Amino acid sequence: MTANEIYEKLKSEFGDEIISLTEDAANEAFIVVKPQRIVEICLVLRDDPNFKFDYMANLTGMDYPNNLTVVYHLYSIPLNHRIVLKVELNKENPSVESVEKVWKTANWHEREAYDMFGIIFENHPFLVRILTPYDWEGHPLRKDYKEPETYHGVKIAY
Amino acid sequence: MTEKRIIDVDYSQVDTERMRINMGPQHPSTHGVLRLEVEVDGEIVTDVVPHIGYLHRCFEKACEKMSYPQVIPFIDRMDYIASMNNELPYVVGMEKLMGINVPDRIQLIRMAFAELNRIANHQLAVATFGLDAGAFTPFLYLFRDREMILNLFEKASGGRLLYNYFWIGGLMHDVPPTFKQECLNIISTVRKTNEEVMNLLIGNSIFIERTINVGILPADVAVNFGVSGPVLRGSGLNYDLRRSEPYLLYDKFDFDVVVGKGEMGTLGDCWDRNIVRMREMEESCKIIEQIIANFPDESSDVRALVPRRVKPPKGEIYSKAENPKGELGFYIVSDGTVNPYRMRARATSFVNLSVLPEISKGYMIADLIMILGSLDIVLGEIDR
Amino acid sequence: MEQNFLYNWFGDGVITYALLVTIPLVFLLIYALVAILGELKIASWVQDRLGPMRTGWKGVLQPLAEVIKLLQKEDIVPDAANKPLFNLAPYVMFTGAFGAFAAMPFAFNFVPAHLNVGLFYIFAIGAFSVIGIVMGGWASNNKYSLLGAMRGVSQMVSYEIPIALAILAIAALAGSLDLQEIINQQGGGFWNWNIFGGYGSFWKILVIPFTLSLFVIHFVGGLAETNRIPFDIPEGESEIVAGYHTEYSGMKFAMFFFAEYANMFTVSAIIAICFLGGWQSPFGDFLNQPAMQAFWFISKACFLVFVQIWLRWTLPRLRVDQLMYVSWKVMTPLAFVCFVAIAVWSMLR
């Protein structure tokens, strides 16, 4: 299926939840959706015989000037097509439902997104930092991140 | 010999307790600084919690401060076993973003080096897997041959492990004049040693008993966990980015995607994952043979298309390639400046490791090491 | 009964006793150095490389260099370890290996202590090293050490049963527990060795399959007793770091190391005595003088040590449950069958 077909089909099923489709030469096609019903959308994408997005290639966070975005790269092994989903979250309270129960691989990807961007994934089974130490402060990949001066009394910058 | 082991003991009858073992970060078989918190009931593993991040070097954050060509040496240091393959998705993605069409000769060179590096990676994977099982000798046989491949890489790029060889729009240098002959030598040596290793290690009945029916990963679980590469193909699923979404010139070449068949034990056990690597080396040899047969003799300027100033237009791309370990993807977001706005590396080993707790419960400590070895992880890539 | 030549030379005095203790110890020290060099060189030969080449001619001084290195190392005792047991364990381990040399017949006129239950004694003292392993493993206060010790004890206790059955069969065949007596009966050429059914008429070919399989059982069990690959799971370095001697360093580690090599020789020597005619020349009375007897005995034992080293660099390691399976479900029943067959044969002979 092309991105446009996927968009139309999702739009007919979820209506206002699906915000827009961007498909131009500079970008890979991506669909922006609202965060509220993301798990239902993902379940449809995974289980619908037309979609069969059984393979989550990647999940990551993005720090844009006005919002934090979660990007889902989905792929279907049986049907060999791809789609990118984006969920935009406000910076004050960046939280979205976890898709861990849809794709298990999201577990560690979401932990990393939490670690790096501070995005809260609700109902995640074990949302703790993964790459930085468990007691690290701040979320390093945010654009406004300032590295701390010391960590456990050890000077960081040199 | 491998009856099903039952871990549920009626603890009301016996006064026992489970033991937590801290395996790593310094341990002979965690293949780097991986820490596994293992809960054992005697010898049987009841829970595994991987703790990673000991090698975290802020790859993604550092890339935001770098220009695009500067990223390439940094990418080398992710999966330092297969650096050529690491550079591939990045440069291919950047060329797509900037609209550069690279000539066939350069693409052939890239393919040849990527496949040679795949062989080197699989040699290391099989060797260390044997080492985990206690077989020391095949390890050194395979390392001896890996040296030939590294020597060729050194002649081409100057580096034995970290190459910085694929550039956006071209290559760092042209191949050495003895390139064709050396490739053919490597192929014949690799084939000879692989036969020896098959007899000495893979076909050894102790090795078979150690690896069959251990760490069984069914295909649907594997897909749900997002694993890729030989780990996924070992579960019998035919998914190879070189075939499903061909890049470079892979669609014009004749090779088979190797999948596990469960010949010795259950489909998706450690033996299957390992044999996929062994057979992929042969497929890589076939690809290199075809490249050598079609390789143009006259040399060309490999830096002709390398842009003076890499400044891609605004846009984003998820560029992926079949790393020896699986799908390696780079999500590059450009805001039109000389620095990437965001570089996300979808690290193969990171995802492949996440399946470890799922498939290692109920096996023994010795099996846990075998399962970890069969996943073929590199901590440099996991922690980035 | 033959007389120990030291008694003839020095009489029944202090010098004799001192020499009786010193000669095996000196032999063991020299043997250990040669065996370590052999291990290094055989490994490099198997693995298509040179091995140590810098210390002395072709690296022959490498074992000495390693001994000096180990002597110089800091001797670390973990803070939480049980210190008396921790310090005692390597010596207990070594005692087990060295004690067997008391009854080891090197030639018809040289055996330090001629016991009429020598076979039983060697077997019993060999089990001593289990205590060293469990002491070291427990006293280290390290989980890997504890796992290694538990594995070691279960493995050694399990493998003692098939070995005991093999030794029983030999005792039945020879009708004696006296090592010299067992060896004497195997005189007159290699076809009289116990591996080929011992002395006897043409019909002993019926018993050869049983003695041969007992030889294999004893050798495999010996591999397990000495914790060598494919049975090195008590110290399996890729799983539990170094097993029971994870926490040991310096001289104490050297003692464990030394004990392992001494154990290899002890096990090989018992097999050589029981199955390969001990100090008997393979050619009957030809080349069967006392000095040559010592040569034959040491050569036979060293050949078996060589096979152990060879196997180590060829095979992968077994898993704990597979190890137990091999011992209890394969080797023990097989050893029983062989024992019964040999017992019947030696009654009818």
PDB file of C-alpha atoms in Angstrom, chain A residues 40-123:
ATOM      1  CA  GLU A  40      -5.698   1.630  18.986  1.00  0.00           C
ATOM      2  CA  ILE A  41      -4.210   3.024  15.794  1.00  0.00           C
ATOM      3  CA  CYS A  42      -1.143   0.867  16.233  1.00  0.00           C
ATOM      4  CA  LEU A  43      -3.226  -2.223  16.903  1.00  0.00           C
ATOM      5  CA  VAL A  44      -5.164  -1.613  13.705  1.00  0.00           C
ATOM      6  CA  LEU A  45      -1.951  -1.066  11.811  1.00  0.00           C
ATOM      7  CA  ARG A  46      -0.547  -4.297  13.160  1.00  0.00           C
ATOM      8  CA  ASP A  47      -3.589  -6.546  12.832  1.00  0.00           C
ATOM      9  CA  ASP A  48      -5.528  -5.262   9.829  1.00  0.00           C
ATOM     10  CA  PRO A  49      -4.893  -7.651   6.908  1.00  0.00           C
ATOM     11  CA  ASN A  50      -4.334  -4.661   4.609  1.00  0.00           C
ATOM     12  CA  PHE A  51      -1.634  -3.161   6.806  1.00  0.00           C
ATOM     13  CA  LYS A  52       0.087  -5.990   8.689  1.00  0.00           C
ATOM     14  CA  PHE A  53       2.732  -3.718  10.168  1.00  0.00           C
ATOM     15  CA  ASP A  54       4.189  -6.492  12.262  1.00  0.00           C
ATOM     16  CA  TYR A  55       7.685  -5.075  12.515  1.00  0.00           C
ATOM     17  CA  MET A  56       8.547  -1.887  14.327  1.00  0.00           C
ATOM     18  CA  ALA A  57      11.848  -0.825  12.878  1.00  0.00           C
ATOM     19  CA  ASN A  58      12.428   2.165  15.069  1.00  0.00           C
ATOM     20  CA  LEU A  59      10.895   4.401  17.660  1.00  0.00           C
ATOM     21  CA  THR A  60      12.493   7.642  18.631  1.00  0.00           C
ATOM     22  CA  GLY A  61      11.874  11.053  20.073  1.00  0.00           C
ATOM     23  CA  MET A  62      12.434  14.391  18.403  1.00  0.00           C
ATOM     24  CA  ASP A  63      12.829  17.819  19.930  1.00  0.00           C
ATOM     25  CA  TYR A  64      11.290  20.389  17.603  1.00  0.00           C
ATOM     26  CA  PRO A  65      11.095  24.044  18.625  1.00  0.00           C
ATOM     27  CA  ASN A  66       7.392  23.913  19.569  1.00  0.00           C
ATOM     28  CA  ASN A  67       6.822  20.296  20.488  1.00  0.00           C
ATOM     29  CA  LEU A  68       8.312  16.957  21.376  1.00  0.00           C
ATOM     30  CA  THR A  69       7.560  14.335  18.775  1.00  0.00           C
ATOM     31  CA  VAL A  70       7.578  10.557  18.948  1.00  0.00           C
ATOM     32  CA  VAL A  71       8.382   8.960  15.600  1.00  0.00           C
ATOM     33  CA  TYR A  72       7.337   5.390  14.831  1.00  0.00           C
ATOM     34  CA  HIS A  73       8.937   3.667  11.851  1.00  0.00           C
ATOM     35  CA  LEU A  74       6.787   0.718  10.919  1.00  0.00           C
ATOM     36  CA  TYR A  75       7.411  -1.993   8.399  1.00  0.00           C
ATOM     37  CA  SER A  76       5.421  -4.944   7.196  1.00  0.00           C
ATOM     38  CA  ILE A  77       7.440  -8.050   6.428  1.00  0.00           C
ATOM     39  CA  PRO A  78       4.653  -9.943   4.595  1.00  0.00           C
ATOM     40  CA  LEU A  79       3.469  -6.956   2.523  1.00  0.00           C
ATOM     41  CA  ASN A  80       6.814  -5.154   2.237  1.00  0.00           C
ATOM     42  CA  HIS A  81       5.650  -1.597   2.815  1.00  0.00           C
ATOM     43  CA  ARG A  82       6.640   1.114   5.267  1.00  0.00           C
ATOM     44  CA  ILE A  83       5.020   4.008   7.031  1.00  0.00           C
ATOM     45  CA  VAL A  84       6.156   6.614   9.512  1.00  0.00           C
ATOM     46  CA  LEU A  85       3.853   7.801  12.273  1.00  0.00           C
ATOM     47  CA  LYS A  86       4.474  10.951  14.224  1.00  0.00           C
ATOM     48  CA  VAL A  87       2.852  11.979  17.448  1.00  0.00           C
ATOM     49  CA  GLU A  88       3.297  15.539  18.586  1.00  0.00           C
ATOM     50  CA  LEU A  89       3.320  16.224  22.313  1.00  0.00           C
ATOM     51  CA  ASN A  90       3.433  19.514  24.147  1.00  0.00           C
ATOM     52  CA  LYS A  91       6.644  20.306  25.971  1.00  0.00           C
ATOM     53  CA  GLU A  92       5.048  20.924  29.352  1.00  0.00           C
ATOM     54  CA  ASN A  93       3.539  17.501  29.756  1.00  0.00           C
ATOM     55  CA  PRO A  94       4.999  15.139  27.167  1.00  0.00           C
ATOM     56  CA  SER A  95       3.191  11.901  27.753  1.00  0.00           C
ATOM     57  CA  VAL A  96       1.775   9.293  25.441  1.00  0.00           C
ATOM     58  CA  GLU A  97       0.451   5.770  25.839  1.00  0.00           C
ATOM     59  CA  SER A  98       3.115   3.077  25.511  1.00  0.00           C
ATOM     60  CA  VAL A  99       2.889   0.778  22.512  1.00  0.00           C
ATOM     61  CA  GLU A 100       4.868  -1.902  24.296  1.00  0.00           C
ATOM     62  CA  LYS A 101       1.930  -4.272  24.246  1.00  0.00           C
ATOM     63  CA  VAL A 102       1.665  -3.908  20.477  1.00  0.00           C
ATOM     64  CA  TRP A 103       5.334  -4.364  19.640  1.00  0.00           C
ATOM     65  CA  LYS A 104       7.583  -5.684  22.414  1.00  0.00           C
ATOM     66  CA  THR A 105      10.556  -3.995  20.823  1.00  0.00           C
ATOM     67  CA  ALA A 106       9.059  -0.651  21.838  1.00  0.00           C
ATOM     68  CA  ASN A 107      10.030  -1.470  25.413  1.00  0.00           C
ATOM     69  CA  TRP A 108      13.670  -0.527  25.095  1.00  0.00           C
ATOM     70  CA  HIS A 109      13.083   2.135  22.438  1.00  0.00           C
ATOM     71  CA  GLU A 110      10.623   3.892  24.722  1.00  0.00           C
ATOM     72  CA  ARG A 111      12.991   3.655  27.635  1.00  0.00           C
ATOM     73  CA  GLU A 112      15.603   5.319  25.476  1.00  0.00           C
ATOM     74  CA  ALA A 113      13.197   8.035  24.368  1.00  0.00           C
ATOM     75  CA  TYR A 114      12.323   8.629  28.009  1.00  0.00           C
ATOM     76  CA  ASP A 115      15.983   8.709  28.925  1.00  0.00           C
ATOM     77  CA  MET A 116      16.964  11.096  26.169  1.00  0.00           C
ATOM     78  CA  PHE A 117      13.892  13.334  25.846  1.00  0.00           C
ATOM     79  CA  GLY A 118      11.916  12.882  29.024  1.00  0.00           C
ATOM     80  CA  ILE A 119       8.865  11.652  27.166  1.00  0.00           C
ATOM     81  CA  ILE A 120       6.629   9.753  29.583  1.00  0.00           C
ATOM     82  CA  PHE A 121       5.190   6.551  28.172  1.00  0.00           C
ATOM     83  CA  GLU A 122       2.150   5.664  30.206  1.00  0.00           C
ATOM     84  CA  ASN A 123       1.587   2.042  31.205  1.00  0.00           C
TER      85      ASN A 123
END
